Amino acid sequence: MAVANVGCLLARKSSCRVLMIDFDLEAPGLHRYFPDTPYGTLEGGVIELMSVLAHAAGALPRMRDEQRREQRVLEIVQSVALEDYIRKTRFENLDVMFAGRFDEKYGERVATFAWPELYLTAPEIISLLMLRLGENYTHILVDSRTGFNDVSGLCTAVLPEKLVFVFTPNRQNLDGAEKVIREAIAHRRQSNDLRPLIVFPFPSRIENAEPVERDLWRLGDASGFVGYQPHFEEWLRSAYGLPRCDLGPYFDAVQVQHVPFYAYGEKIAAEIERSRDILSLSSAYQRFIDWLEGKPWSALTDEALKKYATALKQRFGSIEVPGTFISAPIHASFVRPQLLFRGAETAQHLSWRLVSRVRHLEIQGEHGSGKTTLLQWLAVTAAEHLDRVPHTGTIPVFVSATVLDTRLPVIESLRAAVGQFGLPDHDLFVLRESLATRLQAGSVAVLVDDIDSLESELQRALFDANLQHFARTFPRCPIVITRRTGPLAALNADFKQCSIGPVTSNEQRHLVRLWSGLSSQMSEGSPGTAELHISTLLASWRRRTPLLVEMALRQIESDESHDEFQLCRSYLDVVLGRTASKTESIGDAATIMKALQTLALVAFSYRGRDSMPITMAEKELRKFSEGSEAHDLASAIRATGIVEWRSRSVAFTSPPLAEYLAASYAAASWPRSSALIQDWLFQRRTRKRIRLFRFMVQAASRHERDEILTAIIEPPENRTLEMAARAVIAARVISVMPDVRGSVASRILGALVAAGRNPHKRTEYEEAVAEIRLSAWGPSFDEILQRETPIQADDGLRSSGLLDAIRVEESGDVERAIRLYTHVMQSLTNTTQDDAVRALALFRRGTAYEDIGNGSAALVDYRLAVEIAQAAGDRVLAARARFRCAQLFQRTNHKDGALAIYRDLGTSVRSRDFSELQEVAANSLVAAAEIEAERGRKDSALLLLDEVTYALEGRNETALAMILAQALLVRSIVFTKARMENAAIAALDEIATRFAGRYDLAEYLSAAQLRKASLLKESDPGEAAMILDRLIQGSVRGRLPMSPALMENAERLRAEIAKRK
């Protein structure tokens, strides 16, 4: 069973060829897992192949020349047609060699085969056979039983590079394990085979229903009963001469539980199981595959930590702390009260000496002094030690204070923070599972930023309580926090304070010279001087790399004045991470600014290293300084290999540049606050691509621009969801470009009309339409909309008539649409593709039934849509249909049923791979919280809302941001019902703070302010009146538009307050 599952997963995961060989000749079983694999027409399997090789080897004459004899044996191996013994399975890239041809003489062939004679005549023939097989297969898996016969010895000592010992926890399995392992390792050491043999014990059929017995057989007990983990640790330590062998992390991750379903027959879990959660058998086998890349005693944690360190340095690796003073109280461990961060080595030594001597440290500093930058830099410094194996350093976990002000335990928040770097699932699993142990040992440093963002009393109280409990639970764990003002009262006794001092005037001048030197040299027009100065700057930049996005923002936002005061203010703000108090006027990026941008890309690619070969970007910059023709950014981009221009598309080949281009264009196109722009930059999927495409088409020629825009709406495959997404992107790109060729724009607008018929892209479609209607293409779009000409519609949807039915429903003729949906379903076949269309038709017919008030018929359709969508693999549609069922239950007062569905759907709220699935899950949790609030269950409601807030933290997509805003509104309602007015107002203020400037969330911002005014109308009518006045005037002037209903409520409440006065 293990070989079949591991083979399937290897072939599926890595897309490489895998061969399974059944060498269990006495009791073969691998063929039973692949009953549909034909073998009657082939020569046979292992025993027949070995018989052919043995017969040919036995005919060889005796030779004294070993090299010549080995060459003759190689010729024998090469002459055999291996394809006659290897069979294709039903899985792609997975082949199998059965034990033999299972006829009436199979047993006789196995019993009479002379293995000793083969070893004597051609001892190298097996190794040469495996080498030949290895030419065609990446992985070869050999299935063999343990024991001491000829075949078992061959499979344990001769064939493998890695020996997997599958066992169940009982004495019969364990008694012979030591001898098998020792003999296999000893044979490999004594032979001329230079390959290392690594042994992997693999516990199987572990019964989770008996935790006491499970722990006893694994770890043993005080009475002298020795579990299998101590046994294998001692055997492997002795066999390999290790100073110590800890298999704890390995056995924590690698155990195959007993599942009764697989006890009957031969089933492959990797094929049957659709879920890949931690409890599935396929997940257990996958974790074992992940461990096979290393050694069981060098914990996979070391590999995971190396990847974590790399991800950490990529995220924060461009951080520097130039000229930052840290003033701390005089302490016995400090040589002097002031620590100056200048060189990397000095900073690295002093920073972690400070953290290691003072377990709980609080860093204070004014706004913009560099506290966050310093904290990130501490994380990068600590990450330098994680590359060493075995790992002995401190693991930094960087987390915002806003994450710790919830009811979730701190350790859960830290586990989530570890997951923000996009590590593979198995590395993430290992790090999270080992986090508690490492916290107890003090080998994890918790870096908490932005305590001052906790504005409400409730947030601060939750944060204080969580952090104090965490510090008591893990007393050896270093904790570093940052804040602006005085220390936290509750933590003052435990935390030592230090402060960041201001930058001196000498340091200011140095930074100004560094940043403005290139532009001043360029303006003087001296190529030779510029060449020398560029070399000096490049050397400096390699040691002093600023934050790339902040640099792009500031370069475009600031003017090009050479006034020293202006340069000091602009450039120091960038280096120290400050945000401008107001937005400066923005003009076109000048030639000098473009040169600085290219210089930044060079600096970013060097990542702090002092000696690197000259890159294309450097060459381009030097050409630029010498007055060559590469004066425009588009030419520089093409010359540096950052973008690959193709005949019908454009490929971005540099991830750092993708971020940089997005930052540059966002800064130029949306001149608001830097913080808001950065929020936009880190949105995933559609929005980031929109910014990139807009930047690229503006930098390209007219012909290249038309090619880019056309390529956007021409996906490689004819998939409706992909086409809808591309149409939305293209439409939003041209919304700021009135000079796009009319024919190109017409195609894009037509594609947008077709995208509007896809229910999965409805929100993005509406956003794109809003932008188009405000642009010069609004009238053209209206004309196309009136014609309703679907462009590039999926053939399956067009032929089925589903698009026509949707169009009829949207026109308002609901009853006719219901008849058309019914006709569509009757005309479909039973293929998987038609099942997907049928599920969508059922879903749409259900919404139509709801529109005419027939809830019972709608419920039936939704339930059928769930079943068919799940069978067709459409998880999103199935979730949406279940959500509609729950809504119907809720409206008809079947709230227990609705609550059960909402909670079940909410389990996918942390699924970041499927944004639309996460959207349904988050909506479900908010709806469940509303039901719990109605029933007076405040704590249950708040826990559900906390889960939504936690899962959507950092997600800026409009649909998800709307759900988060709705969750905060519901939170305020919960607090209001509990008569906690201050907490309710704090939740509403959080909406205003979190989504300030988000015009796509104007309705929620207005609703929050209106609700706040309603709460204050009794206690503070003056403040309530001021809020309403700002709200009404802002809507009238277009700063924060409101719907007519909200406007009516605001005016009514304002009149009510005025009447009371």
XYZ file of C-alpha atoms in Angstrom, residues 368-793:
426
model
C 9.149 58.091 11.489
C 12.230 57.460 13.622
C 12.708 53.965 12.179
C 11.244 51.654 14.839
C 9.567 49.338 12.364
C 12.602 49.387 10.108
C 14.827 48.462 13.056
C 12.514 45.641 14.077
C 12.485 44.236 10.557
C 16.244 44.550 10.429
C 16.534 42.589 13.673
C 14.466 39.839 12.052
C 16.812 39.752 9.031
C 19.877 39.697 11.301
C 18.506 36.732 13.216
C 17.659 34.980 9.953
C 21.363 34.972 9.009
C 21.881 32.241 11.621
C 19.078 30.027 10.331
C 21.114 28.939 7.301
C 23.369 26.870 9.537
C 22.627 23.170 10.028
C 22.165 22.001 12.679
C 20.243 25.121 13.564
C 21.354 26.799 16.790
C 20.147 30.365 16.339
C 16.951 32.235 17.171
C 13.896 32.100 14.924
C 12.405 35.595 14.476
C 8.620 35.849 14.137
C 7.541 39.335 13.032
C 3.928 40.157 13.941
C 1.809 43.297 14.149
C 0.235 44.243 17.459
C -3.184 44.401 15.804
C -3.041 40.628 15.334
C -2.570 40.062 19.073
C -5.572 42.062 20.272
C -8.000 39.217 19.570
C -9.334 36.349 21.613
C -7.112 33.877 19.818
C -4.117 32.544 21.798
C -0.860 34.304 20.976
C 0.738 31.089 19.783
C -1.992 30.710 17.139
C -1.286 34.239 15.947
C 2.420 33.411 15.729
C 1.684 30.263 13.744
C -0.315 32.379 11.319
C 2.541 34.928 11.126
C 4.954 32.163 10.126
C 2.632 31.389 7.213
C 2.786 34.862 5.659
C 5.959 34.126 3.694
C 4.425 31.663 1.236
C 6.338 28.553 2.322
C 5.372 25.146 0.902
C 2.725 23.331 2.919
C 5.027 20.678 4.378
C 7.619 23.247 5.552
C 4.867 25.367 7.032
C 3.422 22.338 8.812
C 6.776 21.410 10.353
C 7.517 24.956 11.533
C 4.085 25.406 13.042
C 4.154 22.037 14.775
C 7.568 22.708 16.328
C 6.763 26.272 17.380
C 5.539 25.457 20.908
C 8.629 23.376 21.678
C 10.949 26.092 20.423
C 9.099 28.765 22.385
C 9.626 26.768 25.554
C 13.325 26.469 24.731
C 13.636 30.202 24.104
C 14.777 29.746 20.509
C 11.976 31.914 19.046
C 12.101 35.721 19.244
C 8.705 37.442 19.008
C 8.966 40.889 17.378
C 5.772 42.902 17.925
C 5.314 46.108 15.957
C 2.956 49.072 16.074
C 1.462 48.923 19.568
C 0.281 52.509 19.116
C -2.171 51.287 16.478
C -4.267 49.873 19.338
C -6.500 52.871 19.879
C -9.435 51.517 21.875
C -9.354 50.481 25.521
C -10.688 47.050 24.577
C -7.866 46.434 22.102
C -5.216 47.485 24.592
C -6.736 45.367 27.347
C -6.837 42.279 25.144
C -3.287 42.890 23.968
C -1.965 43.372 27.516
C -3.695 40.248 28.781
C -2.550 38.121 25.849
C 1.052 39.288 26.019
C 1.322 38.895 29.806
C -0.090 35.371 29.624
C 2.271 34.548 26.781
C 5.309 35.885 28.681
C 4.379 33.797 31.735
C 3.808 30.665 29.649
C 7.103 31.003 27.749
C 9.462 32.817 30.149
C 12.589 32.061 28.089
C 11.176 33.500 24.863
C 12.655 36.906 23.838
C 10.005 39.560 23.125
C 10.727 42.921 21.470
C 7.968 45.516 21.093
C 7.914 49.012 19.588
C 5.878 52.064 20.563
C 5.999 55.836 20.321
C 5.241 57.105 23.803
C 5.709 55.924 27.380
C 5.838 52.254 28.399
C 2.827 50.022 28.826
C 1.664 50.232 32.401
C 0.924 46.527 32.693
C 4.274 45.515 31.211
C 6.519 48.161 32.740
C 7.920 45.847 35.384
C 8.964 43.186 32.890
C 10.147 45.177 29.885
C 13.348 47.192 29.677
C 13.067 50.402 27.693
C 15.379 51.850 25.087
C 14.789 54.734 22.673
C 15.823 55.639 19.130
C 17.530 58.993 18.995
C 17.302 61.525 16.144
C 19.598 61.491 13.152
C 22.446 63.954 13.446
C 23.066 66.761 10.948
C 26.224 65.048 9.686
C 24.263 61.911 8.947
C 21.595 63.940 7.192
C 24.185 65.531 4.912
C 25.697 62.129 4.174
C 22.338 60.700 3.151
C 21.503 63.717 1.017
C 24.816 63.460 -0.824
C 24.219 59.751 -1.372
C 20.742 60.244 -2.843
C 21.270 63.425 -4.811
C 24.751 62.757 -6.129
C 23.696 61.024 -9.302
C 21.191 63.665 -10.347
C 23.662 66.504 -9.778
C 26.360 64.718 -11.783
C 23.919 64.020 -14.589
C 22.829 67.616 -14.753
C 26.451 68.734 -15.177
C 26.643 66.513 -18.274
C 30.130 65.121 -17.660
C 30.158 61.480 -18.825
C 33.553 60.689 -17.354
C 32.716 62.152 -13.979
C 29.328 60.463 -14.035
C 31.018 57.127 -14.765
C 33.215 57.427 -11.686
C 30.388 58.708 -9.532
C 28.083 55.891 -10.633
C 30.689 53.321 -9.634
C 30.942 54.911 -6.202
C 27.174 55.007 -5.815
C 26.807 51.390 -6.901
C 29.312 50.310 -4.281
C 27.409 52.295 -1.663
C 24.039 50.959 -2.742
C 25.228 47.381 -2.432
C 25.768 48.011 1.246
C 22.822 50.364 1.759
C 19.718 49.119 -0.043
C 16.533 51.045 0.831
C 12.997 49.742 0.748
C 12.242 49.403 -2.931
C 8.574 50.341 -2.915
C 9.057 53.320 -0.627
C 11.839 54.521 -2.874
C 9.633 54.333 -5.976
C 6.834 56.202 -4.255
C 9.048 58.984 -2.976
C 10.937 59.433 -6.231
C 7.772 60.058 -8.197
C 5.961 62.033 -5.502
C 8.824 64.423 -4.702
C 9.809 67.312 -6.957
C 13.237 67.585 -8.519
C 14.474 70.535 -6.530
C 18.125 70.497 -5.447
C 17.386 72.622 -2.418
C 19.195 70.997 0.521
C 16.291 71.313 2.937
C 13.877 69.780 0.431
C 16.271 66.936 -0.324
C 16.826 66.288 3.401
C 13.103 66.049 4.024
C 12.278 63.846 1.037
C 15.180 61.437 1.095
C 15.393 60.975 4.852
C 11.703 60.136 4.939
C 12.341 57.334 2.484
C 15.329 55.843 4.286
C 13.682 56.018 7.701
C 10.321 54.715 6.512
C 8.370 57.884 7.189
C 5.070 58.711 5.485
C 4.568 62.183 4.045
C 2.104 64.341 5.939
C 0.677 65.575 2.660
C 0.905 64.610 -0.966
C 3.123 66.770 -3.104
C 2.369 67.752 -6.669
C 3.147 65.040 -9.188
C 4.552 65.616 -12.619
C 5.964 63.321 -15.272
C 8.957 61.270 -14.136
C 12.023 63.104 -15.381
C 15.036 61.568 -17.040
C 17.077 61.739 -13.842
C 14.370 59.970 -11.861
C 14.289 57.171 -14.426
C 18.035 56.740 -14.085
C 17.630 56.529 -10.308
C 14.937 53.883 -10.767
C 17.286 51.756 -12.843
C 19.964 52.266 -10.208
C 17.527 51.045 -7.552
C 16.938 47.843 -9.516
C 20.675 47.208 -9.612
C 20.939 47.839 -5.879
C 18.022 45.536 -5.148
C 19.551 42.689 -7.176
C 22.778 42.897 -5.181
C 21.011 42.382 -1.846
C 23.919 43.687 0.250
C 26.731 41.707 -1.451
C 29.939 43.583 -2.124
C 31.324 41.834 -5.216
C 29.083 40.892 -8.106
C 29.602 40.754 -11.873
C 28.373 43.701 -13.897
C 24.761 43.134 -14.857
C 22.800 44.296 -17.866
C 21.154 46.906 -15.677
C 24.561 48.365 -14.788
C 25.604 48.406 -18.408
C 22.419 50.181 -19.347
C 22.960 52.749 -16.624
C 26.493 53.407 -17.830
C 25.260 53.839 -21.406
C 22.716 56.254 -20.047
C 25.411 58.326 -18.325
C 27.506 58.433 -21.497
C 24.693 59.961 -23.508
C 23.691 56.877 -25.481
C 20.324 56.520 -27.163
C 18.736 54.520 -24.292
C 16.969 57.537 -22.833
C 13.505 56.144 -22.240
C 12.421 53.688 -19.587
C 10.861 51.272 -22.083
C 14.227 50.812 -23.822
C 15.960 50.315 -20.494
C 13.388 47.710 -19.471
C 13.861 45.753 -22.679
C 17.650 45.984 -22.554
C 17.899 44.732 -18.981
C 15.955 41.548 -19.655
C 13.194 42.522 -17.244
C 10.407 42.129 -19.775
C 10.277 39.709 -22.678
C 8.377 41.071 -25.672
C 6.702 38.409 -27.790
C 4.643 38.583 -30.928
C 1.277 38.602 -29.151
C 2.059 38.945 -25.460
C 4.420 40.362 -22.867
C 6.095 38.268 -20.150
C 7.378 39.776 -16.900
C 10.631 38.005 -16.085
C 11.734 39.891 -12.968
C 9.585 39.683 -9.783
C 11.408 42.623 -8.121
C 10.665 44.790 -11.128
C 7.018 43.734 -11.122
C 6.725 45.152 -7.632
C 8.678 48.229 -8.619
C 6.585 48.992 -11.694
C 3.409 48.545 -9.710
C 4.693 50.968 -7.101
C 5.784 53.540 -9.653
C 2.526 53.572 -11.547
C 0.372 53.510 -8.447
C 2.244 56.487 -7.064
C 1.796 58.458 -10.260
C -1.822 57.521 -10.905
C -3.337 57.615 -7.429
C -1.786 60.620 -5.649
C -3.175 60.065 -2.169
C -1.284 58.832 0.859
C 1.722 56.526 0.649
C 0.168 54.142 3.134
C -2.944 53.749 1.002
C -0.893 53.215 -2.133
C 1.107 50.496 -0.444
C -2.110 48.762 0.534
C -3.082 48.691 -3.122
C 0.305 47.388 -4.156
C 0.065 44.252 -2.087
C -3.359 43.232 -3.340
C -3.121 39.922 -5.137
C -4.467 38.701 -8.438
C -6.352 41.193 -10.578
C -5.462 44.587 -9.180
C -1.733 44.159 -9.212
C -1.870 43.007 -12.826
C -3.972 46.024 -13.756
C -1.304 48.399 -12.427
C 1.441 46.491 -14.236
C -0.394 46.454 -17.559
C -1.252 50.124 -17.313
C 2.357 51.023 -16.669
C 3.624 48.856 -19.499
C 1.208 50.082 -22.152
C 2.042 53.679 -21.289
C 5.768 52.979 -21.662
C 5.319 51.097 -24.962
C 4.873 52.299 -28.510
C 1.366 52.450 -30.020
C 1.880 49.227 -31.952
C 3.279 47.401 -28.916
C 0.427 48.736 -26.789
C -2.203 47.337 -29.170
C -0.455 43.972 -29.076
C -0.446 43.966 -25.270
C -4.104 44.909 -24.993
C -5.133 42.335 -27.576
C -3.083 39.637 -25.864
C -4.807 40.295 -22.546
C -8.192 39.104 -23.836
C -6.826 36.119 -25.734
C -6.182 33.378 -23.167
C -4.299 30.235 -24.192
C -7.324 28.045 -23.395
C -11.015 28.616 -23.974
C -12.120 28.862 -20.331
C -14.922 31.217 -19.383
C -13.591 32.143 -15.956
C -10.156 32.997 -17.337
C -11.691 35.026 -20.163
C -13.866 36.959 -17.731
C -10.872 37.811 -15.543
C -8.824 38.950 -18.536
C -11.695 41.041 -19.898
C -12.025 42.849 -16.579
C -8.284 43.565 -16.509
C -8.221 44.874 -20.070
C -11.255 47.104 -19.539
C -9.774 48.677 -16.428
C -6.479 49.210 -18.263
C -8.064 51.224 -21.079
C -10.263 53.230 -18.698
C -7.391 55.724 -18.294
C -6.352 55.681 -21.967
C -8.705 57.604 -24.301
C -6.293 57.312 -27.255
C -6.459 53.527 -27.583
C -7.354 52.453 -31.103
C -11.131 52.152 -31.459
C -11.149 48.614 -32.829
C -9.048 47.352 -29.931
C -11.269 49.118 -27.391
C -14.414 47.685 -29.001
C -13.107 44.149 -28.665
C -12.213 44.735 -25.034
C -15.572 46.315 -24.197
C -17.373 43.471 -25.924
C -15.385 40.985 -23.884
C -16.370 42.918 -20.766
C -20.061 42.499 -21.645
C -19.526 38.748 -21.904
C -17.628 38.773 -18.582
C -20.640 40.297 -16.881
C -22.575 37.099 -17.531
C -20.143 35.038 -15.450
C -21.520 34.942 -11.884
C -18.066 34.270 -10.405
C -16.755 37.616 -11.685
C -19.765 39.773 -10.983
C -18.048 42.001 -8.381
C -14.963 42.643 -10.507
C -17.189 43.272 -13.535
C -19.176 45.939 -11.686
C -15.968 47.682 -10.575
C -14.668 47.693 -14.152
C -17.987 49.034 -15.471
C -17.860 51.858 -12.904
C -14.428 52.914 -14.197
C -15.415 52.584 -17.863
C -18.552 54.716 -17.436
C -16.401 57.524 -15.999
C -13.960 57.312 -18.911
C -14.131 58.359 -22.543
C -15.223 54.833 -23.479
C -18.525 55.047 -21.560
C -20.728 55.753 -24.609
C -19.066 52.992 -26.628
C -19.674 50.558 -23.813
C -23.353 51.537 -23.636
C -23.745 50.895 -27.367
C -22.200 47.452 -27.077
C -24.316 46.715 -24.018
C -27.476 47.576 -25.952
C -26.483 45.300 -28.804
C -25.596 42.579 -26.265
C -23.078 40.978 -28.562
C -21.283 38.219 -26.632
C -17.646 38.010 -27.648
C -15.469 34.938 -27.084
C -18.180 33.069 -25.197
